[in-house]
XYZ file of C-alpha atoms in Angstrom:
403
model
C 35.761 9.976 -20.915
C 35.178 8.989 -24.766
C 36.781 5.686 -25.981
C 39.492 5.300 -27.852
C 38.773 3.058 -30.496
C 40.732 1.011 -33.315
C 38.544 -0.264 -36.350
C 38.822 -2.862 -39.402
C 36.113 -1.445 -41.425
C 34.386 -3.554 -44.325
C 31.132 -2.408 -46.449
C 29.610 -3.308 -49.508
C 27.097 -1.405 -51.446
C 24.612 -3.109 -54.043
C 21.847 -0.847 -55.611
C 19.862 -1.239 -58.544
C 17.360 1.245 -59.785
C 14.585 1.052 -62.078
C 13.476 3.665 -64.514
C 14.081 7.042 -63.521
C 11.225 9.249 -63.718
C 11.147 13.170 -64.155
C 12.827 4.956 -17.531
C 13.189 5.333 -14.217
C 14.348 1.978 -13.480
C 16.707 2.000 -16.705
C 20.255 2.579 -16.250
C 21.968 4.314 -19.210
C 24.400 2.843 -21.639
C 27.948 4.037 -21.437
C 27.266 7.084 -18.630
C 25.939 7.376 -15.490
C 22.395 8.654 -14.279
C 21.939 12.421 -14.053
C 20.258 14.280 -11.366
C 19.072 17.984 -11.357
C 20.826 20.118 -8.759
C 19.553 23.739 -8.388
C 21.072 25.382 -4.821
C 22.159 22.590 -3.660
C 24.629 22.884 -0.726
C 27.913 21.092 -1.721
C 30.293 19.267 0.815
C 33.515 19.177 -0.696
C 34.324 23.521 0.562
C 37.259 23.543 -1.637
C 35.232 23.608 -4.560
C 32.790 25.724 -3.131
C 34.052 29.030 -4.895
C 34.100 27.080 -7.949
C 30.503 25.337 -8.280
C 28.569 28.223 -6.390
C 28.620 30.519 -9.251
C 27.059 27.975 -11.554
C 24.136 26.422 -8.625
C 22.121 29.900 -8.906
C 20.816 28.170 -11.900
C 19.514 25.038 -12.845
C 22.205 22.519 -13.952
C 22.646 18.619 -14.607
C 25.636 17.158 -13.042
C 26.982 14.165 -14.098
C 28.071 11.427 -11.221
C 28.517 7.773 -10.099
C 30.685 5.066 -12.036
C 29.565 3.409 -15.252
C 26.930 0.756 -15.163
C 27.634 -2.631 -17.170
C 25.942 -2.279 -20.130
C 25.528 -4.838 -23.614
C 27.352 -2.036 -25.458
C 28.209 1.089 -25.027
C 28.164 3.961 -27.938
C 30.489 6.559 -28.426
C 27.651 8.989 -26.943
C 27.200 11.953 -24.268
C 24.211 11.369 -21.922
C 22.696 15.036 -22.357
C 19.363 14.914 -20.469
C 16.901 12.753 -18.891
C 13.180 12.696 -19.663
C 12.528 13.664 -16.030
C 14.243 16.593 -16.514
C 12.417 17.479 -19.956
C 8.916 16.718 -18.170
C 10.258 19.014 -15.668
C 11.016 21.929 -17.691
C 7.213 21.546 -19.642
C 8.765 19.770 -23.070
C 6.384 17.796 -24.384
C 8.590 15.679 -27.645
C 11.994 15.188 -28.667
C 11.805 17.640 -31.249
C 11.423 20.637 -28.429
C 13.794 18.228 -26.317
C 16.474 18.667 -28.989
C 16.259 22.077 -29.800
C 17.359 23.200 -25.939
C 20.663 21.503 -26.900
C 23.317 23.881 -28.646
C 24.821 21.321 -30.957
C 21.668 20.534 -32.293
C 19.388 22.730 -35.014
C 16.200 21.429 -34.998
C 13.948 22.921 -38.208
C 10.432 22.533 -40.107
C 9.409 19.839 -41.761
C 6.106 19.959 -43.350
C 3.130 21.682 -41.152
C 4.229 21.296 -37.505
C 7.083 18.493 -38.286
C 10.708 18.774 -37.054
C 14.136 17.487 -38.294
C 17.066 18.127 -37.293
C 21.092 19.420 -38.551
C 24.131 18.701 -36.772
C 26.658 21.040 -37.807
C 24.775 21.411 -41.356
C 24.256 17.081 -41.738
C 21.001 16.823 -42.388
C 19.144 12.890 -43.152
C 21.362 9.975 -43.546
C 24.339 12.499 -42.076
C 22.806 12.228 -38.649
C 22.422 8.581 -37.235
C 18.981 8.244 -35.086
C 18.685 5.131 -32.881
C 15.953 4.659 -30.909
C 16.440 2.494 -28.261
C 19.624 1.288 -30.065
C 17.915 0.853 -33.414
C 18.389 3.233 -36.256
C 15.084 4.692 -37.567
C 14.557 7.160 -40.737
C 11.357 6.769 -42.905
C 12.324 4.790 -46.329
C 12.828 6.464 -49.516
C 13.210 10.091 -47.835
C 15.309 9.290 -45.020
C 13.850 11.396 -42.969
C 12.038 11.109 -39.782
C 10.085 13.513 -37.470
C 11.215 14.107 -34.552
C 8.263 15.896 -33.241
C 6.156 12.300 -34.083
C 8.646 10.845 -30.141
C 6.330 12.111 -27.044
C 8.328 13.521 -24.245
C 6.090 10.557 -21.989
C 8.131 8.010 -23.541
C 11.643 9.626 -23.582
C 13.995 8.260 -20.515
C 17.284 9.449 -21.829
C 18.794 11.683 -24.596
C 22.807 11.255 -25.655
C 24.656 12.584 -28.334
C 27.641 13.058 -30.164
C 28.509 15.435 -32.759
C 31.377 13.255 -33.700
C 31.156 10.841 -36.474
C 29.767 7.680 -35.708
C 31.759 4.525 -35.246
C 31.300 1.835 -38.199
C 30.347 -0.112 -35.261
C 27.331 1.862 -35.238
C 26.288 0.796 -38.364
C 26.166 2.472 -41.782
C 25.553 6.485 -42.045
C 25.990 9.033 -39.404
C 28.808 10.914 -40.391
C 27.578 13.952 -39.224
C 26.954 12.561 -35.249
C 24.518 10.220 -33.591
C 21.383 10.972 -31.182
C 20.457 8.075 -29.242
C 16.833 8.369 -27.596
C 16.086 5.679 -24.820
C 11.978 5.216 -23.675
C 11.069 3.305 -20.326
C 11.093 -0.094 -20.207
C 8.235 -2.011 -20.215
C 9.463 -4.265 -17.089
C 9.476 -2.317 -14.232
C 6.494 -0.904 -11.992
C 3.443 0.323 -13.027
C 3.213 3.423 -14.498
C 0.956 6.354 -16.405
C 2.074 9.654 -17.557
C -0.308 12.382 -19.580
C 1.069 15.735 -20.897
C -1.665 17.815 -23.011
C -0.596 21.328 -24.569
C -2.797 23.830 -25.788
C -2.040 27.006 -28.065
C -4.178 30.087 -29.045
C -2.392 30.021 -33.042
C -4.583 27.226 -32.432
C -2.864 23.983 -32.187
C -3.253 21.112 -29.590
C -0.973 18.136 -28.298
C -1.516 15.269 -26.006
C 0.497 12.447 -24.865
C -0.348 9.381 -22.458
C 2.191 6.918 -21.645
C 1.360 3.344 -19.471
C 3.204 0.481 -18.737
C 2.416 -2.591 -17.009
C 3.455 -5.888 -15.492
C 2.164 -8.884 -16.886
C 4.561 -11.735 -14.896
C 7.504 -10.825 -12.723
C 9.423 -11.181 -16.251
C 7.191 -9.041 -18.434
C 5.817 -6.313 -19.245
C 3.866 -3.640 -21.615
C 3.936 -0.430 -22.339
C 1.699 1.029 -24.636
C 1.738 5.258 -25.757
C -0.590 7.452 -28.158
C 0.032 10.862 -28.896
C -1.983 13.020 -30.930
C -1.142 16.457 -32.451
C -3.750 18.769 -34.370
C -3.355 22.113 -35.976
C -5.733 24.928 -37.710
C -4.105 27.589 -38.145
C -4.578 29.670 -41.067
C -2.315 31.638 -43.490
C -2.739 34.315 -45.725
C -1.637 34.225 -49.223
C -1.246 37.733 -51.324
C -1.773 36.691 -54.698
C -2.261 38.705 -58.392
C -5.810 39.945 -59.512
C -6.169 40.257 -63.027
C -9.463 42.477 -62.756
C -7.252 44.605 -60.102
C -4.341 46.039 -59.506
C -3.937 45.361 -55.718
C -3.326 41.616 -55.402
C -6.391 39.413 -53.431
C -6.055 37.541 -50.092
C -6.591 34.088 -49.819
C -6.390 31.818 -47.172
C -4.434 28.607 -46.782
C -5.920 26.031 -43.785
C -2.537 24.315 -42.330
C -5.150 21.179 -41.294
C -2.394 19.498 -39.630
C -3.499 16.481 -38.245
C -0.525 13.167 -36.721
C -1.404 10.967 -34.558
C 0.786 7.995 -33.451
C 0.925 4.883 -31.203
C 3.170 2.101 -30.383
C 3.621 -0.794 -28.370
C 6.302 -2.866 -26.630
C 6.297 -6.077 -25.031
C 9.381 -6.947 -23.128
C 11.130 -10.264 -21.693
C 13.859 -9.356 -18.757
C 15.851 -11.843 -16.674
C 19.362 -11.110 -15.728
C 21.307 -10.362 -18.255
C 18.615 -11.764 -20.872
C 16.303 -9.553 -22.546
C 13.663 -9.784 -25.405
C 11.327 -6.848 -26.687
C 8.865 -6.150 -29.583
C 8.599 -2.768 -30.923
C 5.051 -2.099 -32.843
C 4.841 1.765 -34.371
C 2.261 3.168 -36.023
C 1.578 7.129 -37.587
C -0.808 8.627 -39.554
C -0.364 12.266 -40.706
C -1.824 15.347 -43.120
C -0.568 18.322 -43.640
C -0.366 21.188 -46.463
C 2.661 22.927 -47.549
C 3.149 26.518 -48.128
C 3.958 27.647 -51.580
C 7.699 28.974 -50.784
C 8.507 25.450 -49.182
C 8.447 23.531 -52.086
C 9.599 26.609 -54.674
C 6.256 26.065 -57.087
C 3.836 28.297 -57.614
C 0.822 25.228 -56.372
C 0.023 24.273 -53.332
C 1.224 20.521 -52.329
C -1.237 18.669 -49.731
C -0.019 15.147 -48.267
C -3.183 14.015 -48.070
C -2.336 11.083 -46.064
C 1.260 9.786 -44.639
C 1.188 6.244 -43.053
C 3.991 4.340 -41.863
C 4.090 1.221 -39.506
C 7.639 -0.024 -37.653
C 8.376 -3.504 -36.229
C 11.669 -3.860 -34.104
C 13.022 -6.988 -32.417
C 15.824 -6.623 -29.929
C 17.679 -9.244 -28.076
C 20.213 -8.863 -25.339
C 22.063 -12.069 -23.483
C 25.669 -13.125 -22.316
C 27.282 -15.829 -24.021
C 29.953 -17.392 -22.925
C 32.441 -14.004 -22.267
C 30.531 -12.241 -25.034
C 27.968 -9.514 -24.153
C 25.327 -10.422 -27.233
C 23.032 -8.485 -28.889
C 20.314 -9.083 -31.986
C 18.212 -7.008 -33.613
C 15.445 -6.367 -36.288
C 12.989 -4.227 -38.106
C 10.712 -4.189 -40.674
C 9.386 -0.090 -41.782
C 6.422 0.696 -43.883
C 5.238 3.611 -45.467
C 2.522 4.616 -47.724
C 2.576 8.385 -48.740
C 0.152 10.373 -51.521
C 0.641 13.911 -51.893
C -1.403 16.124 -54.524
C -0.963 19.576 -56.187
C -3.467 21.880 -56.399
C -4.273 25.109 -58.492
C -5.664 27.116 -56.212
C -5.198 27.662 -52.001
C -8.933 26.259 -51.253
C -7.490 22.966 -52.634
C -10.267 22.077 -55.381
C -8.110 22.049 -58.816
C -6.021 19.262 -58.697
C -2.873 19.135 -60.927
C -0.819 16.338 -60.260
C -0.991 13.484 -58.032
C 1.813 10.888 -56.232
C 1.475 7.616 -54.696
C 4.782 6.820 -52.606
C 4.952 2.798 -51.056
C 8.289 2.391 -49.960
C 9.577 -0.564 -47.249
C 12.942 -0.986 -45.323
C 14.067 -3.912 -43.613
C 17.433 -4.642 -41.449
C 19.044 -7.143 -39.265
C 21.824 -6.405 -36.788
C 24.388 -7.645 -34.689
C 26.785 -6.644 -31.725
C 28.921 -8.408 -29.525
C 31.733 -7.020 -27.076
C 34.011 -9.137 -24.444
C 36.741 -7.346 -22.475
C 40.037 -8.131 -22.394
C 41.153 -7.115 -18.951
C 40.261 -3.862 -17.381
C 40.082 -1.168 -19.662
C 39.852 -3.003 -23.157
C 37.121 -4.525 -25.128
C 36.955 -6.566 -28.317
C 34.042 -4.963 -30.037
C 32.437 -6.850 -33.374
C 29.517 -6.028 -35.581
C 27.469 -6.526 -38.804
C 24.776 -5.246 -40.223
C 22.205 -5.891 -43.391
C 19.651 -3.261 -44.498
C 17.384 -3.606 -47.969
C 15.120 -0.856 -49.019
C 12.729 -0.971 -51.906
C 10.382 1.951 -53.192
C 7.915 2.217 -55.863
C 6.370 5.518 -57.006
C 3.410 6.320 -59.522
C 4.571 9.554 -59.771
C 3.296 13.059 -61.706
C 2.469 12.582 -65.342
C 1.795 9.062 -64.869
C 5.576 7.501 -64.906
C 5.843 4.985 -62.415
C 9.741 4.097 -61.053
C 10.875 1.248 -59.054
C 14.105 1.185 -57.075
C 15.776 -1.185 -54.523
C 18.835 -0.716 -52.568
C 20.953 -3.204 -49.957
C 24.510 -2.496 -48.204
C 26.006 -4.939 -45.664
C 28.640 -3.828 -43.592
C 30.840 -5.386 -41.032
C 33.473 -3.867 -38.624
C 36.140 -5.048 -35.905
C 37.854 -2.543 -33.254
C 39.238 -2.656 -29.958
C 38.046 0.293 -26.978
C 39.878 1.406 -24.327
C 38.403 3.420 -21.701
C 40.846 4.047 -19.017
């Protein structure tokens, strides 16, 4: 059942612009586990004639009672990552696109975003292990970049999101949830081949440094080299020429959590690193060049803190995100006249904080704040260089009942 939920809402916006130029042992939040039933026999014969029609295929039922959880979103649990692994997914962009609220569409060579109902970026709040992520400057983020090895839950809601949730997301939230690092020792591999050609592998390990924590470490690579062909005009002919346009898609990416748990106390770092390449097509961009991102870096650092103080459930948390981006455009499809050039450095940084204490049964008192700065410089095409910063704080009060 969703909450019902009253909110005092409070935000302020400052920007400022420069010149412009031209797991398996983790419980869900808010729902319970899910378990895949396909011909299952069913106890209850009353509702035999009811559930048999649906058990001659595979479905995920929903069952238990809700675990006590820090906080708990206004979010659907849709799938677990033992299910995806199951079905042969191998990332959260393929993860998404089996769900039918969700439009998951190019980005780049081999990159995925996603709509929700038509919100695209900003519209559609991402949070990763209950921190939002989106790349700075673009607000964008590929969804393709999250190995399936590291996904433990998927929940969503194509409602808007809560200003508890933070600024942004008014077109629904996805929440994605990866394994612990506490828990038992642990390695899972997934590598994909294609004949286009294009390759894919993930590895995912975790584990235990003291009873009280742990590590889990992930890499996943993703190469492509396929080619396309380009019909272009021939001045000394009147049949056009073919060329050929290399997609040299290349990402790789790894990250790294450490992670404090005792009771109702838990600590964990967040390190994430990607490096990408990729060309884009001619009709992506509308020009008549050919626009190579020669090299996309970006580097995330998240802190998260969860305790009980007093009544309060408590929870703290940080991150720092990088990125470094230079994209040329070329004359020709074998990529040797350059045109123009870009250099993108662009930083985000945000603190957070949540804290919920019931008032009897079915109530909770439900507060939150939040702080996010971003700040971008570009050296951009005809040599014009802009500089741009950009902070909101927000803070919101509600009460949820869930009966």
């Amino acid at each position: 059942m969703r909450p019902i939920s009253l909110i005092l809402f409070m935000s302020l916006c400052i920007p400022s612009w420069g010149q412009q130029a031209a797991a398996d042992d983790n419980a869900p939040i808010g729902d319970p586990p899910i378990r895949q039933q396909t011909g299952q026999q069913i106890d209850d014969t009353s509702s035999q004639d009811y559930i048999a029609p649906a058990l001659s295929e595979d479905v995920i039922i929903v069952y238990g009672a809700l675990p006590d959880k820090p906080f708990q979103r206004d979010t659907q649990l849709r799938i677990t990552g033992a299910e995806l692994r199951k079905r042969g997914i191998s990332n959260l962009a393929e993860a998404l696109d089996i769900l039918p609220e969700i439009n998951v569409r190019p980005a780049g060579r081999g990159g995925r975003q996603i709509d929700i109902r038509g919100a695209r970026k900003g519209s559609v709040k991402v949070l990763l292990d209950g921190i939002a992520i989106s790349d700075p400057f673009y607000g964008n983020i590929d969804i393709s970049a999250i190995p399936v090895t590291d996904i433990e839950e998927i929940r969503i809601s194509s409602s808007p999101a809560s200003p508890i949730d933070g600024p942004g997301g008014p077109g629904g939230v996805v929440e994605i949830f990866t394994s612990d690092a506490v828990g038992p020792d642990m390695l899972r591999l997934r590598v994909r081949a294609a004949s286009h050609p294009s390759a894919e592998v993930s590895v995912t390990g975790r584990t235990s440094l003291t009873p009280s924590w742990g590590l889990r470490m992930s890499i996943s690579s993703m190469l492509g080299a396929e080619e396309f062909e380009l019909r272009l005009p021939d001045e000394n002919s009147s049949e056009p020429s073919s060329f050929f346009l290399s997609e040299a898609r290349d990402q790789s990416v790894a990250n790294a959590r450490i992670e404090y748990k005792k009771g109702e106390r838990r600590l964990a770092t967040d390190i994430w690193l990607q490096q990408v390449a990729f060309v884009v097509p001619p009709a992506r961009d509308g020009s008549s060049r050919y626009l190579a991102i020669e090299g996309e870096s970006q580097g995330r650092l998240g802190l998260a803190y969860d305790d009980r103080w007093k009544q309060f459930r408590v929870q703290l948390h940080a991150h720092y995100h990088l990125l470094s981006r230079q994209s040329t455009y070329y004359e020709d499809p074998q990529l040797t006249v350059g045109a123009q050039s870009e250099d993108l450095n662009a930083a985000r940084a945000g603190l957070g904080f949540v804290a919920n204490r019931k008032l009897g049964r079915d109530l909770q008192l439900i507060a939150q704040a939040t702080l996010e700065s971003e700040n971008a410089e570009v050296d951009g095409f005809d040599g014009v260089n802009t500089i741009g910063r950009a902070s909101i704080a927000q803070s919101a009060l509600g009460l949820a009942y869930r009966g």
